[in-house]
């Protein structure tokens, strides 16, 4: 399921595309033409309606502000900003994968501990009678049989 879509159509979250381009431009402090350019360059790609109109989410608007801040305040060109955004998405995906694998490892460790406890519980703990043997002075020599005999 697309994470940008919620199960309940009336439930709004940061990923819900609700803002038309003019409202997104006002909220981000950018010109609508700048938003179109960012979309063409793949910096901020809003969802589209059936009529191909752009719909921006709150997360898209935050990203627009970040792009503008990196461009104006940090002096990073748009190609560099695109690479930064791609790397941030990659880091987020890798962090999610690490969390998933850590959870799997923890689950495997718990399962292993449970199985180890089962094995230990299955040991027979019968008492073995002990007989005190008198020390004898006899010497027994063992010789293996030869295969030719």
Short mmCIF file of C-alpha atoms in Angstrom, two decimals:
data_model
loop_
_atom_site.label_atom_id
_atom_site.label_comp_id
_atom_site.label_asym_id
_atom_site.label_seq_id
_atom_site.Cartn_x
_atom_site.Cartn_y
_atom_site.Cartn_z
CA UNK A 1 0.00 0.00 0.00
CA UNK A 2 1.26 3.46 -0.88
CA UNK A 3 2.33 5.16 2.38
CA UNK A 4 1.07 8.49 1.04
CA UNK A 5 -2.48 7.14 1.00
CA UNK A 6 -4.37 6.62 4.23
CA UNK A 7 -6.88 3.81 4.67
CA UNK A 8 -9.60 6.19 5.79
CA UNK A 9 -10.15 8.81 3.04
CA UNK A 10 -11.17 11.37 5.70
CA UNK A 11 -8.07 10.84 7.84
CA UNK A 12 -5.43 13.50 7.27
CA UNK A 13 -1.73 13.09 8.02
CA UNK A 14 1.55 14.66 6.85
CA UNK A 15 1.44 12.60 3.67
CA UNK A 16 -2.13 13.47 2.62
CA UNK A 17 -2.07 15.52 -0.60
CA UNK A 18 -4.54 18.35 -0.01
CA UNK A 19 -2.98 21.66 -1.10
CA UNK A 20 -3.30 23.02 -4.62
CA UNK A 21 -0.24 24.68 -6.09
CA UNK A 22 -1.31 28.25 -5.20
CA UNK A 23 -1.85 27.36 -1.53
CA UNK A 24 1.39 25.33 -1.43
CA UNK A 25 3.22 28.32 -2.90
CA UNK A 26 1.84 30.61 -0.20
CA UNK A 27 2.61 28.15 2.59
CA UNK A 28 6.16 27.57 1.39
CA UNK A 29 6.85 31.21 0.52
CA UNK A 30 7.73 30.35 -3.10
CA UNK A 31 6.30 31.31 -6.47
CA UNK A 32 4.06 28.71 -8.14
CA UNK A 33 6.45 28.66 -11.12
CA UNK A 34 9.27 27.67 -8.74
CA UNK A 35 7.15 24.76 -7.50
CA UNK A 36 6.58 23.65 -11.09
CA UNK A 37 10.32 23.82 -11.76
CA UNK A 38 11.10 21.78 -8.64
CA UNK A 39 8.55 19.21 -9.81
CA UNK A 40 10.12 19.04 -13.28
CA UNK A 41 13.57 18.58 -11.72
CA UNK A 42 12.26 15.86 -9.39
CA UNK A 43 13.10 17.76 -6.20
CA UNK A 44 9.55 17.82 -4.84
CA UNK A 45 7.05 15.62 -6.66
CA UNK A 46 3.50 16.17 -5.46
CA UNK A 47 0.65 13.75 -6.09
CA UNK A 48 -1.58 14.33 -9.09
CA UNK A 49 -5.35 14.43 -9.38
CA UNK A 50 -7.21 12.62 -12.13
CA UNK A 51 -7.07 15.88 -14.11
CA UNK A 52 -3.25 15.99 -13.60
CA UNK A 53 -3.43 18.88 -11.12
CA UNK A 54 -0.75 18.94 -8.45
CA UNK A 55 -1.69 18.26 -4.83
CA UNK A 56 0.88 18.96 -2.14
CA UNK A 57 1.02 17.40 1.32
CA UNK A 58 2.32 19.01 4.51
CA UNK A 59 5.49 16.96 4.07
CA UNK A 60 5.88 18.29 0.50
CA UNK A 61 5.59 21.86 1.80
CA UNK A 62 8.21 21.18 4.47
CA UNK A 63 10.48 19.77 1.75
CA UNK A 64 9.89 22.88 -0.39
CA UNK A 65 11.01 25.03 2.54
CA UNK A 66 14.08 22.84 3.03
CA UNK A 67 14.99 23.10 -0.67
CA UNK A 68 14.64 26.86 -0.53
CA UNK A 69 16.74 27.08 2.66
CA UNK A 70 19.50 24.89 1.18
CA UNK A 71 19.48 26.91 -2.03
CA UNK A 72 19.41 30.42 -0.57
CA UNK A 73 21.08 30.10 2.82
CA UNK A 74 23.60 27.34 2.10
CA UNK A 75 24.30 28.18 -1.55
CA UNK A 76 23.77 24.61 -2.76
CA UNK A 77 22.73 24.24 -6.39
CA UNK A 78 19.58 22.33 -7.33
CA UNK A 79 21.50 19.26 -8.52
CA UNK A 80 23.24 19.09 -5.16
CA UNK A 81 19.94 19.51 -3.33
CA UNK A 82 18.42 16.69 -5.38
CA UNK A 83 21.33 14.44 -4.41
CA UNK A 84 20.95 15.40 -0.74
CA UNK A 85 17.25 14.54 -0.85
CA UNK A 86 17.97 11.20 -2.54
CA UNK A 87 20.61 10.37 0.08
CA UNK A 88 18.25 11.32 2.91
CA UNK A 89 15.60 8.98 1.45
CA UNK A 90 18.22 6.24 1.16
CA UNK A 91 19.35 6.76 4.76
CA UNK A 92 15.74 6.60 5.97
CA UNK A 93 15.16 3.37 4.02
CA UNK A 94 18.36 1.86 5.41
CA UNK A 95 17.45 2.87 8.95
CA UNK A 96 14.07 1.19 8.52
CA UNK A 97 15.80 -1.94 7.20
CA UNK A 98 18.25 -1.96 10.14
CA UNK A 99 15.33 -1.67 12.57
CA UNK A 100 13.56 -4.52 10.77
CA UNK A 101 16.66 -6.73 10.87
CA UNK A 102 17.35 -5.87 14.52
CA UNK A 103 13.84 -6.93 15.38
CA UNK A 104 14.31 -10.18 13.46
CA UNK A 105 17.61 -10.87 15.25
CA UNK A 106 16.00 -10.20 18.63
CA UNK A 107 13.15 -12.55 17.73
CA UNK A 108 15.61 -15.24 16.65
CA UNK A 109 17.59 -14.84 19.88
CA UNK A 110 14.44 -15.24 21.97
CA UNK A 111 13.44 -18.30 19.94
CA UNK A 112 16.92 -19.77 20.37
CA UNK A 113 16.82 -19.20 24.14
CA UNK A 114 13.41 -20.85 24.33
CA UNK A 115 14.62 -23.83 22.31
CA UNK A 116 17.74 -24.10 24.47
CA UNK A 117 15.55 -24.11 27.58
CA UNK A 118 13.43 -26.88 26.03
CA UNK A 119 16.52 -28.96 25.33
CA UNK A 120 17.82 -28.49 28.86
CA UNK A 121 14.40 -29.40 30.27
CA UNK A 122 14.40 -32.61 28.25
CA UNK A 123 17.59 -33.96 29.86
CA UNK A 124 17.02 -37.12 31.90
CA UNK A 125 18.10 -36.59 35.42
CA UNK A 126 17.96 -40.22 36.60
CA UNK A 127 20.03 -41.20 39.57
CA UNK A 128 22.77 -43.64 38.80
CA UNK A 129 23.57 -46.02 41.65
CA UNK A 130 27.12 -45.87 42.83
CA UNK A 131 28.85 -49.01 43.95
CA UNK A 132 32.04 -48.77 45.88
CA UNK A 133 34.49 -51.04 44.09
CA UNK A 134 37.27 -52.67 46.08
CA UNK A 135 40.62 -51.98 44.60
CA UNK A 136 42.05 -55.13 43.12
CA UNK A 137 45.64 -55.77 42.28
CA UNK A 138 44.81 -57.48 38.98
CA UNK A 139 46.11 -56.02 35.79
CA UNK A 140 44.01 -56.31 32.64
CA UNK A 141 45.63 -55.79 29.26
CA UNK A 142 43.47 -55.14 26.28
CA UNK A 143 44.66 -56.03 22.82
CA UNK A 144 42.59 -55.41 19.75
CA UNK A 145 41.82 -58.33 17.49
CA UNK A 146 43.66 -58.46 14.27
CA UNK A 147 41.57 -58.44 11.14
CA UNK A 148 43.31 -61.59 9.83
CA UNK A 149 42.24 -63.69 12.83
#
